[in-house]
mmCIF file of C-alpha atoms in Angstrom:
data_model
loop_
_atom_site.group_PDB
_atom_site.id
_atom_site.type_symbol
_atom_site.label_atom_id
_atom_site.label_comp_id
_atom_site.label_asym_id
_atom_site.label_seq_id
_atom_site.Cartn_x
_atom_site.Cartn_y
_atom_site.Cartn_z
ATOM 1 C CA MET A 26 46.973 -38.205 16.827
ATOM 2 C CA SER A 27 48.490 -34.865 15.910
ATOM 3 C CA GLU A 28 52.220 -34.376 16.439
ATOM 4 C CA ALA A 29 52.080 -30.575 16.157
ATOM 5 C CA THR A 30 54.760 -28.454 17.796
ATOM 6 C CA ALA A 31 55.188 -24.739 18.327
ATOM 7 C CA HIS A 32 57.398 -24.572 15.234
ATOM 8 C CA ASP A 33 54.399 -25.523 13.077
ATOM 9 C CA TYR A 34 52.792 -22.197 13.995
ATOM 10 C CA LEU A 35 55.630 -19.730 13.441
ATOM 11 C CA TRP A 36 53.610 -18.345 10.525
ATOM 12 C CA PHE A 37 50.919 -16.884 12.786
ATOM 13 C CA ASP A 38 52.946 -14.015 14.219
ATOM 14 C CA GLU A 39 54.708 -13.420 10.898
ATOM 15 C CA HIS A 40 51.592 -13.204 8.708
ATOM 16 C CA PHE A 41 49.026 -11.912 11.226
ATOM 17 C CA PRO A 42 51.034 -9.616 13.542
ATOM 18 C CA ALA A 43 48.081 -7.455 14.625
ATOM 19 C CA LEU A 44 45.945 -10.466 15.505
ATOM 20 C CA ALA A 45 48.860 -12.243 17.206
ATOM 21 C CA GLU A 46 49.262 -9.295 19.569
ATOM 22 C CA ALA A 47 45.714 -9.599 20.967
ATOM 23 C CA TYR A 48 43.433 -12.503 20.081
ATOM 24 C CA CYS A 49 41.159 -15.221 21.364
ATOM 25 C CA LEU A 50 40.734 -18.432 19.372
ATOM 26 C CA THR A 51 38.042 -20.974 20.261
ATOM 27 C CA LEU A 52 37.211 -24.393 18.805
ATOM 28 C CA VAL A 53 33.801 -25.945 19.473
ATOM 29 C CA ARG A 54 32.996 -29.442 18.280
ATOM 30 C CA GLY A 55 29.766 -30.118 16.414
ATOM 31 C CA LEU A 56 28.230 -26.640 16.147
ATOM 32 C CA THR A 57 27.638 -24.590 13.024
ATOM 33 C CA PRO A 58 28.785 -20.965 13.042
ATOM 34 C CA ASP A 59 25.175 -19.775 13.153
ATOM 35 C CA ALA A 60 24.320 -22.108 16.052
ATOM 36 C CA LEU A 61 27.392 -21.032 18.016
ATOM 37 C CA LEU A 62 26.701 -17.319 17.640
ATOM 38 C CA THR A 63 23.014 -17.835 18.411
ATOM 39 C CA ARG A 64 23.861 -19.643 21.645
ATOM 40 C CA LEU A 65 26.125 -16.764 22.595
ATOM 41 C CA GLY A 66 23.360 -14.241 21.919
ATOM 42 C CA ALA A 67 25.104 -12.476 19.047
ATOM 43 C CA THR A 68 23.440 -9.696 17.043
ATOM 44 C CA THR A 69 24.039 -7.977 13.677
ATOM 45 C CA LEU A 70 25.311 -11.083 11.925
ATOM 46 C CA HIS A 71 27.197 -10.550 8.673
ATOM 47 C CA ARG A 72 29.681 -12.465 6.523
ATOM 48 C CA ILE A 73 33.366 -11.654 6.126
ATOM 49 C CA THR A 74 35.965 -13.427 3.983
ATOM 50 C CA GLY A 75 39.448 -13.803 5.458
ATOM 51 C CA VAL A 76 40.591 -13.371 9.032
ATOM 52 C CA ASP A 77 42.050 -9.901 8.400
ATOM 53 C CA GLY A 78 38.517 -8.671 7.740
ATOM 54 C CA LEU A 79 37.610 -9.320 11.380
ATOM 55 C CA ASN A 80 39.927 -6.648 12.775
ATOM 56 C CA GLU A 81 37.964 -3.519 11.877
ATOM 57 C CA PRO A 82 34.521 -4.668 13.101
ATOM 58 C CA ALA A 83 36.096 -6.026 16.283
ATOM 59 C CA TYR A 84 37.623 -2.694 17.249
ATOM 60 C CA GLU A 85 34.543 -0.791 16.069
ATOM 61 C CA SER A 86 32.352 -2.979 18.285
ATOM 62 C CA TRP A 87 34.624 -2.305 21.257
ATOM 63 C CA ASP A 88 34.380 1.457 20.696
ATOM 64 C CA THR A 89 30.635 1.430 19.980
ATOM 65 C CA HIS A 90 29.651 -0.731 22.961
ATOM 66 C CA ASP A 91 32.406 0.393 25.344
ATOM 67 C CA GLY A 92 33.565 -3.201 25.766
ATOM 68 C CA ASP A 93 30.116 -4.540 26.724
ATOM 69 C CA ARG A 94 29.816 -6.443 23.429
ATOM 70 C CA LEU A 95 32.703 -8.241 21.753
ATOM 71 C CA PHE A 96 32.850 -9.061 18.066
ATOM 72 C CA ALA A 97 33.624 -12.619 16.972
ATOM 73 C CA GLY A 98 33.916 -14.285 13.587
ATOM 74 C CA VAL A 99 33.064 -17.982 13.243
ATOM 75 C CA THR A 100 33.736 -20.422 10.415
ATOM 76 C CA ARG A 101 33.238 -24.163 10.001
ATOM 77 C CA VAL A 102 36.338 -26.363 9.726
ATOM 78 C CA GLY A 103 35.457 -30.033 9.496
ATOM 79 C CA GLU A 104 33.388 -30.952 12.547
ATOM 80 C CA TRP A 105 34.533 -27.884 14.435
ATOM 81 C CA ALA A 106 33.344 -24.296 14.659
ATOM 82 C CA LEU A 107 36.355 -21.985 14.754
ATOM 83 C CA MET A 108 35.712 -18.659 16.496
ATOM 84 C CA ILE A 109 38.297 -15.892 16.215
ATOM 85 C CA GLU A 110 38.222 -12.638 18.178
ATOM 86 C CA PRO A 111 40.669 -9.814 17.528
ATOM 87 C CA ASN A 112 41.164 -8.087 20.890
ATOM 88 C CA GLY A 113 38.475 -10.266 22.479
ATOM 89 C CA TYR A 114 38.076 -12.796 25.266
ATOM 90 C CA LEU A 115 34.673 -14.464 24.890
ATOM 91 C CA GLY A 116 36.354 -17.839 24.479
ATOM 92 C CA ILE A 117 37.904 -17.708 27.945
ATOM 93 C CA THR A 118 34.860 -16.249 29.730
ATOM 94 C CA ASP A 119 33.757 -19.102 31.992
ATOM 95 C CA GLU A 120 30.168 -17.862 32.353
ATOM 96 C CA LEU A 121 29.747 -18.236 28.570
ATOM 97 C CA ILE A 122 31.961 -21.173 27.667
ATOM 98 C CA GLY A 123 31.131 -23.490 30.558
ATOM 99 C CA PRO A 124 27.451 -23.734 29.557
ATOM 100 C CA LEU A 125 28.352 -23.737 25.856
ATOM 101 C CA SER A 126 30.546 -26.811 26.341
ATOM 102 C CA ARG A 127 27.762 -29.014 27.701
ATOM 103 C CA GLY A 128 27.471 -32.015 25.435
ATOM 104 C CA THR A 129 30.596 -31.131 23.482
ATOM 105 C CA THR A 130 34.267 -30.074 23.610
ATOM 106 C CA VAL A 131 35.634 -26.535 23.687
ATOM 107 C CA VAL A 132 39.312 -25.609 23.432
ATOM 108 C CA SER A 133 40.347 -21.954 23.571
ATOM 109 C CA HIS A 134 43.449 -19.834 23.961
ATOM 110 C CA PHE A 135 43.926 -16.103 24.407
ATOM 111 C CA ARG A 136 46.601 -13.427 24.518
ATOM 112 C CA ASN A 137 46.309 -9.673 25.041
ATOM 113 C CA VAL A 138 48.616 -6.731 24.363
ATOM 114 C CA ASN A 139 50.122 -7.067 27.850
ATOM 115 C CA ALA A 140 51.111 -10.708 27.163
ATOM 116 C CA VAL A 141 48.469 -11.972 29.603
ATOM 117 C CA ASP A 142 47.443 -15.357 28.232
ATOM 118 C CA HIS A 143 45.146 -18.289 29.005
ATOM 119 C CA PHE A 144 44.459 -21.775 27.666
ATOM 120 C CA ASN A 145 41.197 -23.618 28.467
ATOM 121 C CA TRP A 146 39.907 -27.098 27.651
ATOM 122 C CA TYR A 147 36.284 -27.900 28.511
ATOM 123 C CA GLU A 148 34.480 -31.233 28.179
ATOM 124 C CA ASN A 149 30.714 -31.400 28.725
ATOM 125 C CA GLY A 150 30.529 -28.393 30.995
ATOM 126 C CA GLU A 151 33.643 -29.306 32.975
ATOM 127 C CA LEU A 152 36.903 -27.355 32.845
ATOM 128 C CA ARG A 153 39.481 -30.110 32.464
ATOM 129 C CA LEU A 154 42.544 -27.922 32.005
ATOM 130 C CA HIS A 155 43.420 -24.267 32.457
ATOM 131 C CA PHE A 156 46.816 -22.592 32.537
ATOM 132 C CA GLU A 157 48.661 -19.473 31.438
ATOM 133 C CA PRO A 158 51.036 -20.365 28.587
ATOM 134 C CA LEU A 159 53.742 -18.141 30.087
ATOM 135 C CA PHE A 160 53.473 -20.108 33.351
ATOM 136 C CA ALA A 161 52.564 -23.572 32.111
ATOM 137 C CA TYR A 162 53.827 -25.226 35.300
ATOM 138 C CA ALA A 163 50.825 -23.789 37.192
ATOM 139 C CA ARG A 164 47.703 -25.619 36.040
ATOM 140 C CA ASP A 165 44.193 -26.187 37.361
ATOM 141 C CA GLY A 166 40.979 -27.860 36.272
ATOM 142 C CA SER A 167 39.555 -31.315 36.894
ATOM 143 C CA ASP A 168 42.544 -33.051 35.204
ATOM 144 C CA PRO A 169 45.423 -30.564 35.312
ATOM 145 C CA ASP A 170 48.163 -33.151 34.832
ATOM 146 C CA GLY A 171 46.511 -35.433 32.295
ATOM 147 C CA SER A 172 47.909 -33.526 29.318
ATOM 148 C CA MET A 173 51.451 -32.910 30.540
ATOM 149 C CA ASP A 174 53.010 -35.114 27.855
ATOM 150 C CA ALA A 175 51.049 -33.328 25.134
ATOM 151 C CA MET A 176 52.013 -29.955 26.585
ATOM 152 C CA ARG A 177 55.712 -30.807 26.593
ATOM 153 C CA ALA A 178 55.527 -32.199 23.076
ATOM 154 C CA ALA A 179 53.746 -29.057 21.885
ATOM 155 C CA GLY A 180 56.629 -26.940 23.160
ATOM 156 C CA PHE A 181 55.859 -25.891 26.738
ATOM 157 C CA ASP A 182 58.553 -25.892 29.396
ATOM 158 C CA LEU A 183 56.748 -27.112 32.533
ATOM 159 C CA SER A 184 59.586 -26.426 34.945
ATOM 160 C CA GLU A 185 59.257 -23.775 37.647
ATOM 161 C CA ASP A 186 62.799 -22.530 37.161
ATOM 162 C CA ASP A 187 63.121 -18.784 36.562
ATOM 163 C CA GLU A 188 65.336 -19.614 33.598
ATOM 164 C CA ARG A 189 62.802 -21.901 31.956
ATOM 165 C CA ASN A 190 62.228 -21.522 28.230
ATOM 166 C CA PHE A 191 59.627 -18.834 27.477
ATOM 167 C CA ASP A 192 60.125 -18.988 23.708
ATOM 168 C CA LEU A 193 57.160 -19.668 21.434
ATOM 169 C CA HIS A 194 54.650 -20.067 24.249
ATOM 170 C CA SER A 195 51.834 -18.642 22.083
ATOM 171 C CA GLU A 196 52.771 -20.919 19.196
ATOM 172 C CA ALA A 197 52.813 -23.838 21.638
ATOM 173 C CA ALA A 198 49.208 -22.975 22.560
ATOM 174 C CA PHE A 199 48.222 -23.415 18.911
ATOM 175 C CA ALA A 200 50.074 -26.720 18.789
ATOM 176 C CA LEU A 201 48.423 -28.007 21.975
ATOM 177 C CA ALA A 202 44.998 -27.016 20.635
ATOM 178 C CA GLU A 203 45.749 -29.073 17.528
ATOM 179 C CA ARG A 204 46.874 -32.041 19.616
ATOM 180 C CA LEU A 205 43.617 -31.920 21.623
ATOM 181 C CA THR A 206 41.267 -31.415 18.660
ATOM 182 C CA GLY A 207 43.113 -32.934 15.700
ATOM 183 C CA LEU A 208 42.452 -29.716 13.765
ATOM 184 C CA ARG A 209 45.422 -28.034 12.087
ATOM 185 C CA LEU A 210 45.115 -24.347 11.303
ATOM 186 C CA THR A 211 47.030 -22.856 8.385
ATOM 187 C CA ARG A 212 47.638 -19.398 6.995
ATOM 188 C CA GLU A 213 45.791 -20.408 3.827
ATOM 189 C CA LEU A 214 42.747 -21.571 5.794
ATOM 190 C CA LEU A 215 42.505 -18.335 7.775
ATOM 191 C CA ASN A 216 42.871 -16.222 4.643
ATOM 192 C CA ALA A 217 40.285 -18.134 2.611
ATOM 193 C CA SER A 218 37.605 -18.898 5.207
ATOM 194 C CA ASP A 219 34.195 -17.254 5.164
ATOM 195 C CA PHE A 220 33.370 -16.048 8.669
ATOM 196 C CA LEU A 221 29.960 -15.310 10.131
ATOM 197 C CA GLY A 222 30.478 -12.366 12.446
ATOM 198 C CA GLY A 223 28.432 -10.901 15.244
ATOM 199 C CA ALA A 224 28.595 -8.829 18.431
ATOM 200 C CA VAL A 225 28.189 -10.912 21.588
ATOM 201 C CA PRO A 226 27.053 -9.363 24.900
ATOM 202 C CA LEU A 227 29.230 -10.078 27.892
ATOM 203 C CA PRO A 228 27.543 -11.591 30.957
ATOM 204 C CA ARG A 229 26.338 -9.043 33.478
ATOM 205 C CA THR A 230 28.209 -9.111 36.759
#
């Protein structure tokens, strides 16, 4: 079992400051990048090397489609598909990820420029855990308390005190994702990975 902590992910904000400001990261067990994007209904698939290469098409897609389609890049890491969205939120959109998680596991976390953040863990179509990393004491899902030990070990302060520790809450989200999936992300992996990118339509409301 992984023993990752928030301090293992200090490199993310340092080396990828633009992405760290507004991102969504999603891990899906057992799907290839092509299969994941196909299930999400993506179009205009193309390949990009390195996570920094995802920024421009992501913001271009937002401008072109007025936010109705979000760009995502997906790569294969072991048995997991890793989907990264600069300035996106597909990975925390329940209407997409709930169905996608049937028969598998999905772990995702998100942060936007206003420091709004979310962490989701799905198993076989069921949301087991959801919380906002800034307010980790408030959790929901089918098993909201089953991962409390892992959350604390990752670096979350679960107290409700106004003076609780807010430091490294985004880094703690990375660490918790590693503890749940066993997959460690590194700066070198993100820089060297070949991503399959595509624009994904958001569900109609």
